[in-house]
Amino acid sequence: MIYDILMNQSMKKIIVIVSCIYFFLGTTFTADAATVRPKIRVGLYQTTQPITITVNGKSEVQSHSVATDTVITLSYDPTATTYTASVEDWSTTSLLPIVVDPVKKNKVATITSYSNSPDWNTSLNDNQFYGAIELNEDWVVNELGIENYVKGVAEAGNDNKPAYLKALYTAARTYVYFLYLYPTKHAGEPYLVDTTPNDQVYRGYGFTNRAPNIVAAVDATAGQIVTYNGEVVVTPYFSQSDGRTRAWSEVWSGDYPYLQSVDDPCCTGEELL
């Protein structure tokens, strides 16, 4: 049972409520996300400065073919409300956001103007991403397939046990798929999900490359999501409980029958994080 698996782990990340009551309230895993394969739009960061991008393969910008490792500059003029893309021998201007799109989906875009080092190792720079990079006014957006997105979610360590990682990353996939189906959380923004704990910590290809066990767990559960009575559920989770999980109604308004408090004995006496 998912509940038993989680209770025996190191509790670096507890899947809250949904996974814990999986067998108690009839919640099931399905493969809807495998069938749909949605694109996820991630708001990486905001900037008023031009950004520079390279791709380790051919890319397209406004239907213009760009050679491997060419430096592409994107900028936005808020006064004229125009976007500009340029390489050494070509440039274009548009009233619409401009996208750098790798031709082959296994290629990686590097935002060379972006510094994004994890606190625990400032020698790293998580500025590489699968999928397309878009400048949308002051937002830099990464649009990529849901499975590659989930592989870049840095909500667990690579050294966690396989069953734990499979459960956690099924919850992570379900969370973003729920937002894809019901995109109200960031309504009015050019993205579906951000990169912070406000949604899920996302660090992109750099994390994917450092976490082969997480990649394996995502591949092993590809497309699997959590449903309740045939409907996709929202799957919030947290780092550590104080002996019990929280019902939806204790944290947010409203209530869900599948999001009820359950005992978490392995965290009794700990601080709620």
CSV table of C-alpha atoms in Angstrom, one decimal:
chain,number,residue,atom,x,y,z
A,1,MET,CA,0.0,0.0,0.0
A,2,ILE,CA,1.2,3.5,-0.8
A,3,TYR,CA,0.5,4.5,2.9
A,4,ASP,CA,2.7,1.8,4.2
A,5,ILE,CA,5.5,2.6,1.8
A,6,LEU,CA,5.6,6.2,2.8
A,7,MET,CA,5.5,5.6,6.5
A,8,ASN,CA,8.7,3.6,6.2
A,9,GLN,CA,10.7,6.2,4.4
A,10,SER,CA,13.1,8.9,5.8
A,11,MET,CA,10.3,11.5,5.6
A,12,LYS,CA,12.3,14.0,3.5
A,13,LYS,CA,9.0,14.5,1.6
A,14,ILE,CA,5.7,13.2,2.8
A,15,ILE,CA,2.9,12.9,0.3
A,16,VAL,CA,0.0,14.3,2.2
A,17,ILE,CA,-3.6,13.2,2.4
A,18,VAL,CA,-4.3,11.8,-1.1
A,19,SER,CA,-1.7,9.1,-1.2
A,20,CYS,CA,-2.1,8.4,2.5
A,21,ILE,CA,-5.8,7.6,2.0
A,22,TYR,CA,-5.5,6.0,-1.4
A,23,PHE,CA,-7.0,2.7,-0.4
A,24,PHE,CA,-9.4,4.1,2.1
A,25,LEU,CA,-11.5,6.4,-0.1
A,26,GLY,CA,-11.3,4.6,-3.5
A,27,THR,CA,-8.7,6.9,-5.1
A,28,THR,CA,-7.0,5.2,-8.0
A,29,PHE,CA,-4.2,5.7,-10.4
A,30,THR,CA,-5.0,6.1,-14.1
A,31,ALA,CA,-3.0,6.9,-17.2
A,32,ASP,CA,-4.9,10.0,-18.5
A,33,ALA,CA,-1.8,12.1,-18.7
A,34,ALA,CA,-0.1,9.5,-20.8
A,35,THR,CA,-2.9,9.8,-23.4
A,36,VAL,CA,-3.2,13.6,-23.4
A,37,ARG,CA,0.6,14.4,-23.0
A,38,PRO,CA,-0.1,18.1,-22.3
A,39,LYS,CA,2.4,20.9,-22.6
A,40,ILE,CA,3.2,22.6,-19.3
A,41,ARG,CA,4.0,26.3,-19.2
A,42,VAL,CA,6.4,27.2,-16.4
A,43,GLY,CA,7.0,30.8,-15.3
A,44,LEU,CA,10.8,30.6,-14.7
A,45,TYR,CA,11.5,34.2,-13.6
A,46,GLN,CA,10.8,37.9,-14.3
A,47,THR,CA,13.3,40.3,-16.0
A,48,THR,CA,13.3,43.6,-17.8
A,49,GLN,CA,16.6,42.8,-19.4
A,50,PRO,CA,17.3,41.0,-22.7
A,51,ILE,CA,17.9,37.3,-22.4
A,52,THR,CA,20.4,35.2,-24.3
A,53,ILE,CA,19.8,31.5,-25.2
A,54,THR,CA,21.7,28.7,-26.9
A,55,VAL,CA,20.4,25.3,-27.9
A,56,ASN,CA,22.6,22.2,-28.3
A,57,GLY,CA,20.9,21.4,-31.6
A,58,LYS,CA,19.0,23.3,-34.3
A,59,SER,CA,16.2,25.5,-33.2
A,60,GLU,CA,13.5,27.7,-34.7
A,61,VAL,CA,12.6,31.3,-34.0
A,62,GLN,CA,9.6,32.8,-35.8
A,63,SER,CA,10.0,30.0,-38.5
A,64,HIS,CA,13.7,31.0,-38.9
A,65,SER,CA,16.1,28.1,-38.6
A,66,VAL,CA,19.0,28.7,-36.2
A,67,ALA,CA,22.1,26.6,-36.1
A,68,THR,CA,23.3,24.6,-33.1
A,69,ASP,CA,24.9,26.6,-30.2
A,70,THR,CA,24.1,30.0,-31.9
A,71,VAL,CA,23.5,32.8,-29.4
A,72,ILE,CA,19.9,34.0,-29.6
A,73,THR,CA,18.9,37.3,-28.0
A,74,LEU,CA,15.3,38.1,-27.0
A,75,SER,CA,14.1,41.4,-25.8
A,76,TYR,CA,10.9,43.3,-25.1
A,77,ASP,CA,10.2,47.0,-25.5
A,78,PRO,CA,7.3,47.9,-23.1
A,79,THR,CA,6.9,51.3,-24.7
A,80,ALA,CA,6.4,50.0,-28.2
A,81,THR,CA,5.0,46.7,-26.9
A,82,THR,CA,7.2,44.8,-29.4
A,83,TYR,CA,9.5,41.8,-29.1
A,84,THR,CA,12.8,41.4,-30.9
A,85,ALA,CA,14.8,38.3,-31.6
A,86,SER,CA,18.3,38.4,-33.1
A,87,VAL,CA,21.2,36.3,-34.0
A,88,GLU,CA,24.5,37.4,-35.5
A,89,ASP,CA,23.2,37.7,-39.1
A,90,TRP,CA,19.4,37.9,-38.6
A,91,SER,CA,16.7,39.7,-36.5
A,92,THR,CA,13.0,40.0,-36.4
A,93,THR,CA,10.4,42.1,-34.5
A,94,SER,CA,6.9,41.0,-33.5
A,95,LEU,CA,3.9,42.2,-31.6
A,96,LEU,CA,3.5,38.7,-30.1
A,97,PRO,CA,5.8,36.9,-27.7
A,98,ILE,CA,8.8,35.2,-29.4
A,99,VAL,CA,9.7,31.6,-28.8
A,100,VAL,CA,13.0,29.7,-29.1
A,101,ASP,CA,11.9,26.1,-30.0
A,102,PRO,CA,14.4,23.3,-30.3
A,103,VAL,CA,13.7,21.2,-33.4
A,104,LYS,CA,14.4,17.9,-31.6
A,105,LYS,CA,12.6,17.6,-28.3
A,106,ASN,CA,15.6,15.8,-26.6
A,107,LYS,CA,17.7,18.9,-27.1
A,108,VAL,CA,18.4,21.4,-24.3
A,109,ALA,CA,18.1,25.2,-24.2
A,110,THR,CA,20.5,27.1,-22.0
A,111,ILE,CA,19.5,30.6,-20.8
A,112,THR,CA,23.1,31.9,-20.7
A,113,SER,CA,22.0,35.2,-19.2
A,114,TYR,CA,20.3,33.5,-16.2
A,115,SER,CA,22.0,32.6,-12.9
A,116,ASN,CA,20.1,30.0,-10.9
A,117,SER,CA,22.4,28.3,-8.5
A,118,PRO,CA,21.0,26.0,-5.7
A,119,ASP,CA,21.8,27.2,-2.2
A,120,TRP,CA,23.7,24.1,-1.4
A,121,ASN,CA,26.1,24.3,-4.3
A,122,THR,CA,26.8,27.7,-5.9
A,123,SER,CA,29.1,26.1,-8.5
A,124,LEU,CA,26.0,24.8,-10.3
A,125,ASN,CA,23.7,26.8,-12.5
A,126,ASP,CA,20.3,25.4,-13.2
A,127,ASN,CA,19.7,27.5,-16.4
A,128,GLN,CA,19.1,24.6,-18.8
A,129,PHE,CA,15.7,23.3,-19.8
A,130,TYR,CA,14.0,20.9,-22.1
A,131,GLY,CA,11.4,22.4,-24.4
A,132,ALA,CA,10.8,25.9,-25.7
A,133,ILE,CA,11.9,29.2,-24.1
A,134,GLU,CA,9.5,32.2,-24.5
A,135,LEU,CA,9.9,35.8,-23.5
A,136,ASN,CA,6.4,37.1,-22.6
A,137,GLU,CA,6.7,40.7,-21.5
A,138,ASP,CA,8.7,40.5,-18.3
A,139,TRP,CA,8.3,36.7,-17.9
A,140,VAL,CA,10.6,34.0,-19.1
A,141,VAL,CA,8.5,30.9,-19.7
A,142,ASN,CA,9.6,27.3,-20.3
A,143,GLU,CA,7.0,25.2,-22.2
A,144,LEU,CA,7.7,21.5,-22.3
A,145,GLY,CA,6.0,18.1,-22.1
A,146,ILE,CA,4.5,17.0,-18.8
A,147,GLU,CA,6.9,14.1,-18.3
A,148,ASN,CA,10.1,16.2,-18.8
A,149,TYR,CA,8.6,18.8,-16.5
A,150,VAL,CA,8.1,16.2,-13.7
A,151,LYS,CA,11.7,15.0,-14.2
A,152,GLY,CA,12.8,18.6,-13.4
A,153,VAL,CA,10.8,18.9,-10.2
A,154,ALA,CA,13.3,19.0,-7.3
A,155,GLU,CA,11.0,17.9,-4.5
A,156,ALA,CA,13.0,14.9,-3.4
A,157,GLY,CA,16.6,13.6,-3.2
A,158,ASN,CA,18.0,11.1,-5.7
A,159,ASP,CA,18.9,8.8,-2.8
A,160,ASN,CA,15.3,8.1,-1.8
A,161,LYS,CA,13.9,4.6,-2.3
A,162,PRO,CA,12.2,3.8,-5.6
A,163,ALA,CA,8.8,3.2,-4.1
A,164,TYR,CA,8.9,6.5,-2.3
A,165,LEU,CA,10.0,8.3,-5.5
A,166,LYS,CA,7.3,6.7,-7.6
A,167,ALA,CA,4.6,7.8,-5.1
A,168,LEU,CA,5.9,11.3,-4.8
A,169,TYR,CA,6.3,11.9,-8.5
A,170,THR,CA,2.9,10.5,-9.2
A,171,ALA,CA,1.6,13.2,-6.9
A,172,ALA,CA,3.8,15.8,-8.6
A,173,ARG,CA,2.4,14.8,-12.0
A,174,THR,CA,-1.2,14.8,-10.7
A,175,TYR,CA,-0.7,18.3,-9.2
A,176,VAL,CA,0.4,19.9,-12.4
A,177,TYR,CA,-2.1,18.0,-14.5
A,178,PHE,CA,-4.9,19.2,-12.2
A,179,LEU,CA,-3.7,22.8,-12.9
A,180,TYR,CA,-3.6,22.0,-16.6
A,181,LEU,CA,-7.3,21.0,-16.5
A,182,TYR,CA,-8.3,23.8,-14.2
A,183,PRO,CA,-5.9,26.7,-14.9
A,184,THR,CA,-7.3,29.2,-12.4
A,185,LYS,CA,-4.4,29.5,-9.9
A,186,HIS,CA,-2.3,31.8,-12.1
A,187,ALA,CA,-5.1,33.2,-14.2
A,188,GLY,CA,-4.0,36.2,-16.2
A,189,GLU,CA,-0.3,35.1,-16.1
A,190,PRO,CA,1.4,33.7,-19.2
A,191,TYR,CA,2.2,30.4,-17.3
A,192,LEU,CA,0.5,27.5,-15.7
A,193,VAL,CA,2.8,26.9,-12.8
A,194,ASP,CA,5.8,28.6,-11.2
A,195,THR,CA,9.1,27.2,-9.9
A,196,THR,CA,8.7,27.8,-6.2
A,197,PRO,CA,7.2,25.9,-3.3
A,198,ASN,CA,4.0,27.9,-4.0
A,199,ASP,CA,3.5,25.3,-6.7
A,200,GLN,CA,6.4,22.8,-7.0
A,201,VAL,CA,10.2,23.5,-6.9
A,202,TYR,CA,11.3,23.1,-10.5
A,203,ARG,CA,15.0,23.3,-11.6
A,204,GLY,CA,14.8,21.9,-15.1
A,205,TYR,CA,17.4,19.8,-17.0
A,206,GLY,CA,20.2,20.4,-14.5
A,207,PHE,CA,18.3,18.6,-11.8
A,208,THR,CA,17.1,15.9,-14.2
A,209,ASN,CA,20.7,15.2,-15.2
A,210,ARG,CA,21.7,14.9,-11.5
A,211,ALA,CA,18.9,12.6,-10.5
A,212,PRO,CA,18.8,9.4,-12.5
A,213,ASN,CA,16.8,7.6,-9.8
A,214,ILE,CA,14.1,10.2,-10.0
A,215,VAL,CA,14.1,10.0,-13.8
A,216,ALA,CA,13.7,6.2,-13.5
A,217,ALA,CA,10.7,6.7,-11.1
A,218,VAL,CA,9.1,9.1,-13.4
A,219,ASP,CA,9.6,6.8,-16.4
A,220,ALA,CA,8.2,3.8,-14.4
A,221,THR,CA,5.0,5.8,-13.6
A,222,ALA,CA,4.7,7.7,-16.9
A,223,GLY,CA,1.3,9.1,-17.4
A,224,GLN,CA,-0.1,7.9,-14.0
A,225,ILE,CA,-2.3,10.3,-12.1
A,226,VAL,CA,-4.5,10.1,-9.1
A,227,THR,CA,-8.3,10.2,-9.5
A,228,TYR,CA,-11.3,9.9,-7.2
A,229,ASN,CA,-14.6,8.6,-8.6
A,230,GLY,CA,-13.1,9.1,-12.1
A,231,GLU,CA,-12.1,12.7,-11.6
A,232,VAL,CA,-8.5,14.0,-11.4
A,233,VAL,CA,-7.7,15.3,-7.9
A,234,VAL,CA,-5.5,18.0,-6.5
A,235,THR,CA,-2.5,16.5,-4.6
A,236,PRO,CA,-0.9,18.9,-2.2
A,237,TYR,CA,2.0,17.5,-0.2
A,238,PHE,CA,4.5,18.9,2.4
A,239,SER,CA,7.9,18.1,4.0
A,240,GLN,CA,7.0,16.9,7.5
A,241,SER,CA,3.9,16.6,9.6
A,242,ASP,CA,3.4,16.9,13.4
A,243,GLY,CA,1.8,13.5,13.7
A,244,ARG,CA,-1.1,13.9,11.4
A,245,THR,CA,-1.8,15.3,7.9
A,246,ARG,CA,-4.2,18.2,7.4
A,247,ALA,CA,-7.6,18.1,5.7
A,248,TRP,CA,-8.2,20.5,2.9
A,249,SER,CA,-10.7,22.4,5.0
A,250,GLU,CA,-8.0,23.1,7.7
A,251,VAL,CA,-5.8,24.9,5.2
A,252,TRP,CA,-8.0,26.3,2.4
A,253,SER,CA,-11.7,27.0,2.0
A,254,GLY,CA,-14.1,24.3,1.0
A,255,ASP,CA,-13.6,20.6,1.4
A,256,TYR,CA,-12.8,17.4,-0.6
A,257,PRO,CA,-13.8,13.9,0.6
A,258,TYR,CA,-10.4,12.5,-0.5
A,259,LEU,CA,-8.4,15.2,1.4
A,260,GLN,CA,-9.1,14.4,5.0
A,261,SER,CA,-6.7,14.3,7.9
A,262,VAL,CA,-5.0,10.9,8.7
A,263,ASP,CA,-2.5,9.9,11.4
A,264,ASP,CA,1.2,10.1,10.6
A,265,PRO,CA,2.7,8.2,13.5
A,266,CYS,CA,6.3,8.4,12.3
A,267,CYS,CA,6.3,12.2,12.6
A,268,THR,CA,4.7,12.3,16.0
A,269,GLY,CA,6.4,15.1,18.0
A,270,GLU,CA,7.9,16.7,15.0
A,271,GLU,CA,7.3,20.3,13.7
A,272,LEU,CA,4.8,20.8,10.9
A,273,LEU,CA,6.8,21.9,7.9
